Amino acid sequence: MLKRLSFVLFTLLFTVSILYACKIDNVLVKSPSMNKNIPTLIISPNNTKVKCNVIYLLHGYGGNEKSWITIHPKLKDVSDKYNIIFVCPNGQNNWYVDSPIDSSSKYETFIWQELVNYVDKNYKTIATKNSRAITGFSMGGYGALWISLKHPDIFGASGSTSGALDIICSN
């Protein structure tokens, strides 16, 4: 009887943990400005009843869309606990800027326009600047500050960890 009760309890707890576990999507987001698909990791809470804030996490030089989940595996727990969607695009090694030389390298446009639109369309987000943040480390920190300063109507908060700060914004 004790074994059966233990089994039922274990099964119930396991089922509940699955029901409330976050969702991790590996998606390819189409970038019309660069005419290619960009690998992106999106961590979202399993609670589909509430709209969520979104934090865009930009990786450092040499990283990829999986860098943040590798560095901070508890992002899944944070997503579930606080109903936050984390979006981790692959910025390759392009500093998240639109290249003035190479017209096929438009990572700034991809992030602030194409990726934000994709996430707002495909996930249950609060689609306002006050519910959207962007941050990153190293190259990603530079990109996060650059993009947020150039597009303050899109991101309500930004941050940088060990990012370069020699930023000159001109339109």
Coordinates of C-alpha atoms in Angstrom, one line a residue:
M1 CA 0.0 0.0 0.0
L2 CA 2.8 2.4 0.9
K3 CA 4.6 1.7 -2.5
R4 CA 1.3 2.4 -4.3
L5 CA 0.8 5.7 -2.4
S6 CA 4.3 6.7 -3.1
F7 CA 3.9 6.0 -6.8
V8 CA 0.7 7.9 -7.0
L9 CA 2.2 10.9 -5.2
F10 CA 5.3 10.8 -7.4
T11 CA 3.2 10.7 -10.5
L12 CA 1.0 13.6 -9.3
L13 CA 4.0 15.7 -8.5
F14 CA 5.7 14.9 -11.8
T15 CA 2.6 15.8 -13.7
V16 CA 2.2 19.1 -11.9
S17 CA 5.8 20.0 -12.5
I18 CA 5.4 19.3 -16.2
L19 CA 2.3 21.4 -16.3
Y20 CA 4.1 24.4 -14.8
A21 CA 7.4 24.0 -16.6
C22 CA 8.5 26.7 -18.9
K23 CA 8.7 26.2 -22.7
I24 CA 11.9 26.5 -24.6
D25 CA 11.6 27.1 -28.4
N26 CA 14.5 27.0 -30.8
V27 CA 13.1 29.0 -33.8
L28 CA 14.3 30.4 -37.0
V29 CA 13.1 34.0 -37.3
K30 CA 12.9 35.3 -40.9
S31 CA 14.9 38.5 -41.4
P32 CA 13.6 40.3 -44.6
S33 CA 16.3 43.0 -44.2
M34 CA 19.1 40.3 -44.3
N35 CA 17.2 37.8 -46.4
K36 CA 18.0 34.9 -44.0
N37 CA 16.7 33.1 -41.0
I38 CA 18.2 33.9 -37.6
P39 CA 18.4 31.1 -35.0
T40 CA 16.7 32.3 -31.8
L41 CA 16.1 30.6 -28.4
I42 CA 12.9 31.8 -26.7
I43 CA 12.1 30.8 -23.1
S44 CA 8.5 31.4 -22.1
P45 CA 6.5 30.4 -19.0
N46 CA 3.9 27.7 -19.4
N47 CA 1.2 29.9 -17.9
T48 CA -0.7 30.9 -21.1
K49 CA -3.3 32.9 -19.2
V50 CA -1.3 36.0 -18.6
K51 CA 0.5 38.4 -20.9
C52 CA 4.3 38.6 -20.2
N53 CA 7.1 41.1 -20.0
V54 CA 9.9 40.4 -22.5
I55 CA 13.7 40.6 -21.9
Y56 CA 15.9 40.4 -25.0
L57 CA 19.3 38.8 -24.0
L58 CA 22.2 39.5 -26.4
H59 CA 25.3 37.2 -26.3
G60 CA 28.9 38.2 -26.4
Y61 CA 31.5 37.8 -29.2
G62 CA 31.9 34.2 -30.1
G63 CA 28.6 33.2 -28.5
N64 CA 25.2 32.2 -30.0
E65 CA 21.5 31.9 -29.2
K66 CA 22.2 29.2 -26.5
S67 CA 24.9 31.2 -24.6
W68 CA 22.5 32.7 -22.0
I69 CA 20.8 29.4 -21.1
T70 CA 24.2 27.8 -20.8
I71 CA 25.5 30.6 -18.5
H72 CA 22.3 30.9 -16.5
P73 CA 20.3 27.7 -16.6
K74 CA 17.9 29.0 -14.0
L75 CA 16.4 31.4 -16.6
K76 CA 13.8 28.7 -17.0
D77 CA 12.8 29.0 -13.3
V78 CA 12.8 32.8 -13.5
S79 CA 10.5 32.6 -16.6
D80 CA 8.0 30.5 -14.8
K81 CA 8.2 32.3 -11.5
Y82 CA 7.8 35.8 -12.8
N83 CA 6.0 35.3 -16.1
I84 CA 8.9 36.7 -18.2
I85 CA 9.7 35.7 -21.8
F86 CA 13.4 35.6 -22.6
V87 CA 14.5 36.1 -26.2
C88 CA 18.0 35.1 -27.2
P89 CA 18.9 35.7 -30.8
N90 CA 22.1 34.7 -32.6
G91 CA 23.9 37.9 -33.4
Q92 CA 26.9 36.1 -34.8
N93 CA 29.9 38.5 -34.3
N94 CA 28.3 41.6 -35.7
W95 CA 27.9 43.8 -32.6
Y96 CA 24.2 44.2 -33.2
V97 CA 24.5 47.1 -35.6
D98 CA 23.5 47.7 -39.2
S99 CA 26.7 47.6 -41.2
P100 CA 27.3 50.7 -43.3
I101 CA 29.4 48.6 -45.7
D102 CA 27.6 45.2 -45.9
S103 CA 24.0 45.6 -46.7
S104 CA 23.3 42.0 -45.8
S105 CA 24.3 42.6 -42.1
K106 CA 21.5 44.5 -40.4
Y107 CA 21.4 43.0 -36.9
E108 CA 20.1 46.3 -35.4
T109 CA 17.1 46.3 -37.7
F110 CA 16.6 42.6 -37.1
I111 CA 16.5 43.0 -33.3
W112 CA 14.4 46.2 -32.8
Q113 CA 12.0 45.7 -35.7
E114 CA 11.8 42.2 -37.1
L115 CA 12.4 40.1 -33.9
V116 CA 10.3 42.3 -31.6
N117 CA 7.4 42.1 -34.2
Y118 CA 7.9 38.3 -34.4
V119 CA 7.8 37.8 -30.6
D120 CA 4.8 40.1 -30.1
K121 CA 2.9 38.3 -32.9
N122 CA 3.7 34.7 -31.8
Y123 CA 3.8 35.0 -28.0
K124 CA 1.5 36.4 -25.3
T125 CA 3.4 39.6 -24.6
I126 CA 2.6 43.0 -23.2
A127 CA 3.6 44.8 -26.4
T128 CA 4.7 48.1 -25.0
K129 CA 8.1 49.6 -24.4
N130 CA 7.5 49.7 -20.6
S131 CA 7.2 45.9 -20.7
R132 CA 10.2 45.3 -22.9
A133 CA 13.9 45.3 -21.9
I134 CA 17.2 44.6 -23.6
T135 CA 20.5 43.7 -22.1
G136 CA 23.6 41.7 -22.9
F137 CA 27.2 41.0 -22.0
S138 CA 30.4 42.1 -23.8
M139 CA 29.5 42.6 -27.5
G140 CA 25.8 42.0 -26.5
G141 CA 26.0 44.7 -23.8
Y142 CA 27.3 47.1 -26.5
G143 CA 24.5 46.1 -28.8
A144 CA 21.8 46.4 -26.1
L145 CA 22.8 49.9 -25.3
W146 CA 23.2 50.9 -28.9
I147 CA 19.8 49.6 -29.9
S148 CA 18.0 51.0 -26.8
L149 CA 19.5 54.4 -27.3
K150 CA 18.6 54.5 -31.0
H151 CA 15.1 53.1 -30.4
P152 CA 13.8 54.4 -27.1
D153 CA 10.2 53.9 -28.3
I154 CA 10.7 50.1 -28.4
F155 CA 12.6 49.3 -25.2
G156 CA 11.8 50.8 -21.8
A157 CA 14.9 49.5 -20.1
S158 CA 18.4 48.4 -21.1
G159 CA 21.5 47.2 -19.5
S160 CA 25.0 46.1 -20.2
T161 CA 27.5 43.8 -18.5
S162 CA 31.1 44.4 -19.6
G163 CA 29.9 46.1 -22.8
A164 CA 31.8 48.8 -24.6
L165 CA 30.5 52.3 -23.9
D166 CA 32.0 54.3 -26.8
I167 CA 28.6 54.9 -28.3
I168 CA 27.7 57.8 -30.6
C169 CA 24.1 57.9 -31.8
S170 CA 23.4 59.8 -34.9
N171 CA 20.5 59.4 -37.2

